[in-house]
Structure formats: C-alpha cells, structure tokens
Amino acid sequence: MPSEASTGERPPPRFNMAAYAIGRAARATPEKTALLVLEDVHSAPVETWSYAALEAAVLNVAGGLAASGLAPGERLLIRLENRSDYAILFLGAIAAGLVPIATSSHLTEDEAHFLIADSGAAAVALSARLALAECPAGVRILSADDVSALIRSGPRGAYADTAADAPAFLVYTSGTTARPKGVLHAQRSAWGRRPMYAGWYGLTAADRMLHAGAFNWTFTLGTGLVDPWAVGATAIVYTGEKDPALWPALIRASGATLFAAVPGVIRQMLKYAAIGTSELGVLRHALVAGETPPAGLLDDWEQATGRPIYEALGMSEISTYISSGPGVPRRPARVGRPQPGRRVAILAENGGNEPLPAGATGLLAVHRSDPGLMLGYWRRPEEEAEVMRGEWFVGGDLALIDTDGYVAHLGRANDIMKALGYRVAPQEVEEVLARFPGVAEVACAEVRVRDDVTVIGAFVVPADGAAIDASALLAHAAEHLAPYKCPREVRFVPALPRTANGKVMRRALT
C-alpha cells in the first residue's frame, strides 16, 4: 500500500479507526507481516502476525465484546501487561464502537480506581498482577485469560458503522488540577495522523518500525502500531529487558528501517551501547518525541551513527503536529515546521484570536478544524473552555514561528512537568505529598540534576517542630503514585516562593 500524503481534507463522514488502521491492509496484503513481537535479541520473534490474522483477532474481540452486552460508546479500561493482547483489545474495542482507555501498568490501585470512577467505565480488563482488591459494583471484569480467549475464538464481528466524530478512545493526562483529565479522541483521529507519515516519519509500506515503548503507551499505540499499519508497513515491539545496550542489536536483527523512542532512550544508548555507523543495520533514521531533548543530544546521535534523527512536538490532545523530517532538515533551537495540512499559529498570552507575526513569542495554537484534534476533555467543561479560543485550540506551549516557518518551543506556559516522556501535573504529586505527616506546604517542579537530565523535585516546608525523613516521604509517594510521577529529589525549604497575590512560583524553585 502506498503512503498517503495529507492535503488537509476531512475524513469520510462514516469512519472507523480500526477499519482504517487494519482493514485496508488486510484486504490489500493479507499475508504480509503486520506485527513482530521480540523478547530476546538472539531469538526468533515470539509472535508474528500477518495482516489477515491481526484483523481476525481484532474482529473476534469486537464481536465478543458486543456479544457480552457492552454497547457502543461505553468505556473499557485496559489494565494489562505489556503484551500484544493489549493492542488487539484496544483496537477491537474501537472496532466495536466502544471507547477503550489505555492505562500504564505502573498506575497504583488508587490511580486506577480514580480513572474507573471518572470515566464511568462499564468494564475493566485486568491481568492477575494488576488486579484490583475491589472493583465498583456494576463494572464488568475481563481477565487476561478472557481477553486471550476472545482473541483466539471470539465470535467474529464487524467494524461498527461509526461516524468520523464518534468517540474512539480516552487517554488520561495531567490537568491543571490535582487529578488527571480524560482526553476524548474521535474515530477520525487516525485520519488526523496522516500528516505525520511524510512530515515526520517518511513512512511507506516498505518500512519496518521498531518502537522502544510498551504496548500500553499511546505513543507506541499511535507511532509504533496504528501509523505503520495504516500504510501497510510492519510494526515491531520489544517486550524483553529494557537494557539500553541491547537496542542497536535489536535494530539490526529486526531489520528496522525506523526507530522511535523518547530522548531518554537515545541518551542511554549513546552512553551505554555500541552504536557506531555499522551497528544499526538498515536503519534509515530515528524519531524522538515525548519530551524536549537535551541540548546537543540529536547532534551526538547523528555524529555517532551517521544517520539522521527527527524530533516532533506533540501533546495528548492532538499527538505530534510539528516536526523535522526527511523533507524538513533540522535546525538549531527549532523543533521543525508544522506538518503538511496543519494550521498552526502563535496567539498572544493575554488573549485574542488573531495570529501574531513571525518572530513573536506567544502561545502555540492549532486550528480546531484539524481532524487529529481531540473531541474535548471528558466531563471537564471548564478546563476545555480554557483551551478554546474561537477557531483555535491553545495547549499552553510557549513558542515562536520564524520567517521560514520553523517553530522554536520555549517551554510550558503553565507548570506541567515532563518525566520519562509523560506529562505530570505538579498538583497531583503535591496532593499526595501533602498528606504525609509533618508536611506544612509542598510544591513540585522539574529540577536539573545534570546538563542533560531533569527530574521531579519536591520542595517541602516542614511543620513547626517536624522532622521529616526524605526516604519515608518518597516511599509514601511510591505507594500512591506511578513511578514516573514520583519525585526523585526532596529539598526542605523554609518557605515557598510566591507572587504578590499568594500563588506559588514554581518556576522559581531550584
């Protein structure tokens, strides 16, 4: 199947994301390899899925979920291990018109219970290791064995006849309050990813995409699976030990032509792996997103490997939309250009809907006609209203667009932290830490521990007379937060920096 370039057109009125991602390639190239799952660099793939087999599994799941009584539009929270079953269940639910919620296996029970309640999930898929001590009454439980049985022998269903604007999936991300917010995406979101094919990946049916993430991460589900499948390429996921020294051998042995990862993986590879120009097989180039790369990292990669690396900027609300790529050379201090078909502008921080001139600093905005843009925030009308300005969605990134159309990303206008590629709201971490005995006040911010590494830091004001043990405080955080949300440093301070009206100045925390 040829790669499709985006011209900015809208998707067909009736559109099913799973049919787009799987169904077309299953008809055109049924016996071609769609997915390889690797567990060891020295062994053959533990799973090899053709497009025909993958579609059969997805439709078995769709039919089985529908036969169980789950209705289109109902939410299904997925809490499974890093296995292909995760992705197949995710797409099978979408095929049936349900709304899956992809969640990290690192979430604690408290966090999972919040998502179940907030989403109003009708069902939860649970592996034994991630089982919940209690589940709300009326919520249906699917075990990992149930999911595997559906994949193997569920009653084959069909792709639901969904509208392009019908809900397809929910992803929870940090909000401006102490709790994560649900970002609701439409079936058309897969169509809205088409600008990435040429604008970032240079993706064709001949490619083999190796993604460094897990099946339960939306970065992997999109960049690692849905996009390669949509053009008829082969997706490769590694589920074994994440030793950075193994990645070059995995790239070489798998025949990967594209490799996608967060900058932290690239940094670890450069530090711990043999990564010379002859170590990466037929790799054409690498792709990074999820967080801002440390200064010099991308140059270091290109010097060490002799291969390009292309950066992309994105967010949960639209995925990546600005990038360098095979047709957009990297430039210093620039992320890249808006991908073909995207309408991107800079708006004033203090309000207004008129784009600012080239070179002006303001808030990065995406036109609301973009088919990749979210439907909205799940049951958060106030937060949704804050990011909509007339015809524009404003996500809170400070940036400028130069006269050549290149975008310089200047950080977040709010205080959202980045940790291991995830967005983390300081309020969510602070709420947990504030419950620890002896904590009078606490604020969290990114702390630079090396020139190329930042971590989440907790700045704690002890109550009068309290002696707080930092290790005990971190252990408390680990009981209630996913590992990537936990602070790595605790600093005790006499007071928090505040503005004249009493707001904590997180940018002043160092």
XYZ file of C-alpha atoms in Angstrom:
510
model
C 0.000 0.000 0.000
C 1.414 3.430 -0.872
C 1.940 6.106 1.735
C -0.774 8.739 1.759
C 0.191 12.399 1.871
C -2.120 14.717 3.754
C -3.785 17.551 1.914
C -5.699 18.744 4.944
C -9.001 17.259 3.777
C -11.574 15.889 6.173
C -12.131 12.148 6.642
C -15.209 10.456 5.196
C -18.371 11.081 7.269
C -18.540 7.395 8.244
C -15.169 6.311 9.558
C -13.915 3.588 11.880
C -10.373 3.968 13.179
C -9.720 0.224 13.403
C -11.002 -0.392 9.882
C -8.699 2.354 8.619
C -5.672 1.060 10.527
C -6.126 -2.675 9.908
C -8.911 -3.429 7.452
C -7.453 -1.827 4.331
C -4.064 -3.549 4.615
C -5.772 -6.847 5.479
C -7.593 -6.662 2.147
C -4.618 -5.420 0.109
C -1.800 -7.515 1.612
C -3.384 -10.180 3.853
C -0.264 -12.352 4.217
C 2.216 -9.546 4.818
C 3.707 -9.351 8.312
C 1.892 -6.671 10.321
C 3.463 -7.225 13.745
C 6.572 -8.829 15.186
C 6.973 -9.191 18.961
C 10.515 -9.742 20.213
C 11.545 -10.885 23.695
C 15.234 -11.584 23.109
C 17.713 -10.160 20.666
C 19.222 -13.585 19.992
C 15.934 -15.451 19.416
C 13.287 -15.512 16.737
C 10.180 -13.359 17.279
C 7.826 -14.833 19.856
C 4.858 -13.603 17.828
C 4.427 -12.981 14.107
C 1.098 -11.610 12.948
C 0.015 -11.284 9.334
C -2.497 -8.587 8.476
C -5.175 -11.215 7.902
C -4.521 -12.819 11.301
C -4.383 -9.466 13.028
C -7.700 -8.380 11.544
C -9.293 -11.696 12.524
C -8.144 -11.212 16.125
C -9.374 -7.606 16.239
C -12.788 -8.584 14.866
C -13.013 -11.584 17.213
C -12.566 -9.153 20.083
C -15.096 -6.731 18.594
C -17.675 -9.476 18.220
C -17.016 -10.890 21.665
C -17.322 -7.522 23.395
C -20.570 -6.787 21.576
C -21.955 -10.248 22.403
C -21.156 -9.675 26.076
C -23.641 -6.813 26.147
C -21.227 -3.866 26.035
C -22.786 -1.121 23.953
C -21.138 1.374 21.572
C -19.885 4.396 23.467
C -19.333 2.545 26.754
C -15.864 2.821 28.264
C -13.468 -0.111 28.743
C -10.414 0.499 30.929
C -7.406 -1.656 29.997
C -5.026 -2.691 32.767
C -2.994 -5.481 31.188
C 0.660 -6.466 30.880
C 2.977 -5.406 28.046
C 1.705 -7.939 25.517
C 0.156 -7.847 22.056
C -3.210 -8.697 23.663
C -3.235 -5.122 24.939
C -3.102 -3.557 21.472
C -5.527 -6.071 19.987
C -8.066 -5.427 22.735
C -7.604 -1.659 22.279
C -8.315 -1.838 18.539
C -11.017 -4.486 18.931
C -12.912 -2.209 21.303
C -12.619 0.668 18.833
C -13.747 -1.607 16.013
C -16.899 -2.376 18.030
C -17.593 1.308 18.719
C -16.577 1.076 22.371
C -14.218 3.596 23.975
C -11.080 1.936 25.390
C -8.916 3.690 27.967
C -5.222 2.858 27.672
C -3.520 2.987 31.067
C 0.023 2.414 32.259
C 0.774 -0.770 34.170
C 2.643 1.452 36.652
C -0.541 3.065 37.979
C -1.349 2.324 41.586
C -4.720 0.955 42.674
C -5.719 4.432 43.889
C -4.982 5.898 40.475
C -6.790 3.100 38.648
C -9.863 3.496 40.848
C -9.954 7.205 40.068
C -9.885 6.545 36.318
C -12.628 3.924 36.573
C -14.852 6.305 38.509
C -14.072 9.401 36.463
C -14.584 7.668 33.113
C -17.692 5.794 34.213
C -16.109 2.630 32.825
C -18.556 -0.194 32.165
C -15.788 -2.803 32.083
C -12.164 -3.265 33.119
C -9.643 -5.659 31.599
C -7.281 -6.832 34.354
C -4.242 -9.067 34.395
C -3.574 -11.073 37.553
C -0.572 -8.950 38.568
C -2.568 -5.751 38.123
C -5.792 -6.980 39.711
C -7.695 -4.613 41.969
C -8.645 -5.570 45.512
C -12.099 -4.176 44.881
C -13.938 -3.007 41.805
C -17.022 -0.773 41.792
C -20.346 -2.537 41.689
C -21.698 -2.997 38.187
C -18.297 -2.803 36.488
C -17.660 -5.910 34.419
C -14.260 -7.615 34.816
C -12.394 -9.181 31.906
C -9.403 -11.257 32.967
C -6.296 -11.576 30.833
C -7.448 -15.125 30.064
C -10.835 -13.798 28.929
C -9.093 -11.395 26.560
C -6.849 -14.134 25.161
C -9.890 -16.351 24.605
C -11.680 -13.596 22.706
C -8.631 -13.062 20.507
C -8.408 -16.773 19.669
C -12.052 -17.705 19.302
C -14.406 -14.832 19.938
C -17.486 -14.629 17.696
C -16.157 -12.695 14.699
C -17.795 -9.308 14.490
C -17.644 -6.444 12.020
C -16.334 -2.921 12.080
C -19.007 -0.716 13.587
C -20.508 1.841 11.220
C -19.297 4.801 13.269
C -19.349 8.471 12.415
C -15.953 10.126 11.999
C -16.754 12.308 15.014
C -17.884 9.411 17.205
C -15.756 8.763 20.319
C -12.957 6.230 19.768
C -10.712 6.228 22.862
C -9.849 8.086 26.050
C -6.362 8.874 27.276
C -5.781 10.410 30.688
C -3.215 13.141 31.059
C -2.257 15.577 33.778
C -4.569 18.540 34.088
C -4.452 21.874 35.850
C -5.982 20.341 38.973
C -4.783 17.601 41.304
C -6.391 14.841 39.226
C -5.704 13.664 35.657
C -8.193 14.615 32.957
C -9.536 12.443 30.167
C -8.778 13.481 26.606
C -11.516 12.096 24.356
C -10.487 11.323 20.785
C -12.709 10.667 17.807
C -12.600 7.842 15.290
C -11.212 10.420 12.850
C -8.083 10.814 14.979
C -6.364 8.086 12.916
C -7.058 10.094 9.769
C -5.720 13.165 11.554
C -2.365 11.392 11.991
C -1.727 11.287 8.237
C 0.380 14.485 8.234
C 2.979 12.581 10.240
C 3.575 9.987 7.511
C 5.616 12.327 5.312
C 6.025 15.249 7.705
C 7.872 13.313 10.399
C 8.384 9.634 9.596
C 8.930 9.464 5.860
C 6.815 6.321 6.248
C 5.952 3.879 3.432
C 4.655 0.323 3.179
C 8.233 -0.910 2.806
C 9.210 0.259 6.297
C 9.717 -1.725 9.484
C 9.019 0.476 12.523
C 10.617 -0.507 15.837
C 9.185 1.394 18.789
C 11.026 1.433 22.118
C 7.847 1.804 24.193
C 5.367 -0.654 25.669
C 2.042 -1.733 24.174
C 0.148 0.230 26.853
C 1.576 3.634 25.909
C -0.345 5.835 23.488
C 2.964 6.874 21.879
C 3.528 3.207 20.998
C -0.088 2.557 20.018
C -0.025 5.503 17.603
C 3.506 5.886 16.259
C 4.518 2.259 16.737
C 1.380 0.476 15.553
C -1.551 2.420 14.084
C 0.530 4.578 11.727
C 2.691 1.776 10.274
C -0.394 -0.409 9.862
C -2.329 2.386 8.172
C 0.211 2.408 5.325
C 0.722 -1.372 5.260
C 4.159 -1.381 6.935
C 5.481 -3.793 9.575
C 5.441 -2.843 13.270
C 7.972 -4.258 15.728
C 7.701 -4.154 19.532
C 10.248 -5.490 22.017
C 8.899 -6.756 25.348
C 12.072 -8.069 26.965
C 14.506 -6.474 29.376
C 14.937 -2.780 28.571
C 18.735 -2.728 28.611
C 19.907 0.285 26.569
C 22.907 -1.686 25.366
C 20.550 -4.075 23.508
C 18.830 -1.542 21.262
C 21.466 -1.440 18.481
C 21.403 -5.236 18.204
C 17.590 -5.210 18.204
C 17.536 -2.598 15.470
C 19.992 -4.611 13.396
C 18.454 -8.062 13.994
C 14.867 -6.934 13.363
C 15.705 -5.181 10.109
C 14.154 -1.988 11.428
C 14.262 0.913 8.994
C 12.763 3.362 11.523
C 13.303 3.531 15.289
C 11.084 5.645 17.586
C 11.836 6.469 21.214
C 11.817 9.177 23.845
C 15.025 11.226 24.127
C 15.969 9.413 27.333
C 16.371 6.145 25.438
C 18.589 7.833 22.871
C 20.708 9.330 25.652
C 21.119 5.926 27.325
C 22.042 4.272 24.036
C 24.759 6.833 23.409
C 26.117 6.280 26.907
C 25.925 2.507 27.285
C 25.625 0.908 23.832
C 27.959 0.207 20.941
C 26.337 2.500 18.433
C 28.780 3.050 15.580
C 27.699 3.508 11.984
C 27.897 -0.242 11.314
C 25.849 -1.281 14.355
C 22.366 -0.279 13.207
C 21.802 -2.441 10.157
C 19.456 -0.942 7.569
C 18.097 1.764 9.882
C 17.313 4.866 7.823
C 16.677 7.317 10.646
C 15.438 7.665 14.225
C 12.453 9.563 15.632
C 12.089 11.231 19.040
C 9.122 12.763 20.821
C 7.599 12.863 24.291
C 9.900 15.449 25.879
C 12.378 18.126 24.874
C 15.761 16.572 24.001
C 18.750 17.823 25.999
C 20.948 20.282 24.139
C 23.316 18.507 21.770
C 21.679 15.066 22.030
C 20.447 14.901 18.445
C 23.794 16.118 17.089
C 25.557 13.492 19.210
C 23.323 10.766 17.729
C 23.982 11.825 14.157
C 27.724 12.052 14.756
C 27.840 8.611 16.410
C 25.543 6.767 13.992
C 25.853 8.624 10.709
C 22.054 8.639 10.498
C 19.506 11.454 10.823
C 17.214 11.802 13.815
C 13.994 13.799 13.631
C 12.214 15.460 16.537
C 8.481 16.063 16.906
C 6.425 18.181 19.280
C 3.024 16.965 20.333
C 0.509 16.650 23.119
C -2.168 14.223 24.212
C -4.824 16.404 22.603
C -3.504 16.027 19.028
C -0.387 13.819 19.089
C 2.578 15.265 17.180
C 1.916 18.155 14.832
C 5.258 19.962 14.455
C 8.387 18.112 13.385
C 11.520 17.883 11.387
C 11.674 15.030 8.913
C 13.190 13.811 5.649
C 11.787 16.887 3.894
C 12.332 19.324 6.784
C 16.004 19.477 7.828
C 16.765 20.011 11.488
C 17.784 23.493 12.582
C 19.393 24.553 15.858
C 16.917 25.642 18.557
C 13.961 24.667 16.368
C 11.628 21.671 16.641
C 10.674 21.754 12.975
C 7.737 23.006 10.933
C 4.005 22.350 11.168
C 3.305 19.105 9.348
C 1.630 19.319 5.914
C -2.045 20.169 6.233
C -1.771 21.550 9.796
C -2.874 25.096 10.557
C -0.682 26.381 13.392
C -0.340 29.906 14.782
C 1.044 31.901 17.696
C -1.542 33.748 19.822
C -0.967 36.356 22.487
C -0.637 35.025 26.034
C -3.144 37.519 27.395
C -5.949 36.638 24.995
C -7.171 37.262 21.480
C -7.726 35.088 18.437
C -5.525 36.846 15.878
C -2.231 35.139 14.992
C 0.888 37.105 15.911
C 3.517 37.975 13.280
C 6.587 35.883 12.583
C 9.144 36.038 15.351
C 6.668 36.998 18.089
C 6.542 34.863 21.232
C 3.179 33.606 22.432
C 1.053 30.513 22.854
C 1.186 27.785 20.250
C -2.257 27.180 18.744
C -3.743 24.562 16.400
C -6.823 25.228 14.276
C -9.853 23.411 15.585
C -10.656 22.028 12.128
C -7.690 19.641 12.404
C -9.130 16.089 12.269
C -6.485 14.929 14.736
C -7.652 17.286 17.464
C -9.489 15.822 20.436
C -13.249 15.965 20.794
C -12.739 17.553 24.208
C -11.924 16.875 27.838
C -14.079 14.194 29.411
C -16.594 15.879 31.708
C -14.288 18.867 32.260
C -16.122 21.737 30.530
C -14.283 24.415 32.500
C -10.844 23.104 31.544
C -11.985 22.624 27.959
C -13.218 26.216 27.757
C -9.803 27.430 28.917
C -8.040 25.988 25.861
C -10.511 27.029 23.165
C -10.199 30.496 21.616
C -12.566 30.978 18.725
C -11.234 28.829 15.889
C -8.109 27.834 17.806
C -7.062 25.247 20.373
C -4.355 26.645 22.684
C -2.497 23.951 24.590
C -0.255 26.070 26.784
C 3.105 25.804 24.985
C 5.135 28.982 24.583
C 6.713 29.254 21.140
C 7.583 31.426 18.182
C 7.408 30.766 14.445
C 10.231 32.311 12.448
C 10.062 33.718 8.923
C 10.958 30.289 7.456
C 8.067 28.626 9.266
C 10.251 26.840 11.814
C 8.954 26.623 15.383
C 11.015 27.282 18.492
C 9.466 25.630 21.549
C 10.064 27.805 24.620
C 8.513 25.654 27.350
C 5.137 25.446 29.035
C 3.157 28.499 29.941
C 1.831 26.547 32.895
C 3.844 24.332 35.172
C 3.254 20.882 33.712
C 6.330 18.745 34.316
C 7.804 16.188 31.923
C 9.054 12.906 33.322
C 10.162 9.966 31.151
C 8.028 11.257 28.292
C 4.882 11.653 30.415
C 3.205 14.893 31.359
C 2.778 15.192 35.116
C 0.801 17.900 36.889
C 2.613 19.172 39.982
C -0.742 19.464 41.755
C -1.286 15.704 41.508
C 2.066 14.933 43.154
C 1.667 17.714 45.712
C -1.715 16.392 46.833
C -0.146 13.051 47.734
C 2.898 14.527 49.481
C 0.784 16.978 51.464
C -0.913 14.042 53.227
C 2.390 12.922 54.758
C 2.708 13.727 58.491
C 4.704 16.861 59.202
C 4.361 18.461 55.755
C 3.101 22.025 56.116
C 3.466 23.016 52.460
C 4.853 21.386 49.343
C 5.414 22.359 45.727
C 6.861 20.308 42.873
C 8.872 21.337 39.843
C 11.414 19.965 37.428
C 14.939 20.038 38.842
C 18.014 19.872 36.642
C 20.447 17.358 38.114
C 22.790 17.330 35.108
C 23.096 19.399 31.956
C 21.036 16.821 30.091
C 18.748 15.426 32.813
C 15.823 16.856 34.773
C 13.791 15.045 37.434
C 10.735 15.850 39.518
C 11.749 17.632 42.688
C 9.625 18.152 45.805
C 10.181 21.356 47.789
C 8.857 20.757 51.290
C 8.176 23.200 54.112
C 8.076 21.160 57.359
C 5.532 21.973 60.016
C 6.911 23.661 63.127
C 8.954 21.136 65.072
C 8.510 18.364 62.494
C 11.458 16.224 61.439
C 10.604 14.633 58.089
C 12.602 11.733 56.730
C 13.057 12.220 52.978
C 13.219 8.495 52.227
C 9.958 7.893 54.115
C 8.317 10.705 52.170
C 9.459 9.178 48.874
C 8.180 5.766 49.989
C 4.807 7.370 50.721
C 4.765 8.820 47.206
C 5.577 5.425 45.706
C 2.551 3.877 47.465
C 0.141 6.295 45.819
C 1.706 7.352 42.512
C 3.012 5.663 39.402
C 6.823 5.536 39.380
C 7.172 8.167 36.667
C 5.166 10.630 38.806
C 7.268 10.164 41.929
C 9.799 12.829 42.956
C 13.440 11.860 42.689
C 14.671 14.631 44.965
C 13.333 16.188 48.166
C 14.542 19.616 49.233
C 13.490 21.114 52.546
C 12.929 24.877 52.401
C 11.779 27.440 54.983
C 9.111 28.879 52.654
C 7.818 28.586 49.095
C 8.331 31.459 46.660
C 5.047 33.226 45.960
C 3.684 36.004 43.816
C 2.184 39.142 45.299
C -1.254 37.528 45.251
C -0.018 34.394 47.021
C 0.370 31.930 44.140
C 3.314 29.543 44.301
C 6.015 30.466 41.781
C 7.085 27.017 40.675
C 9.465 28.462 38.096
C 11.472 29.956 40.964
C 12.008 26.580 42.636
C 15.611 25.479 42.154
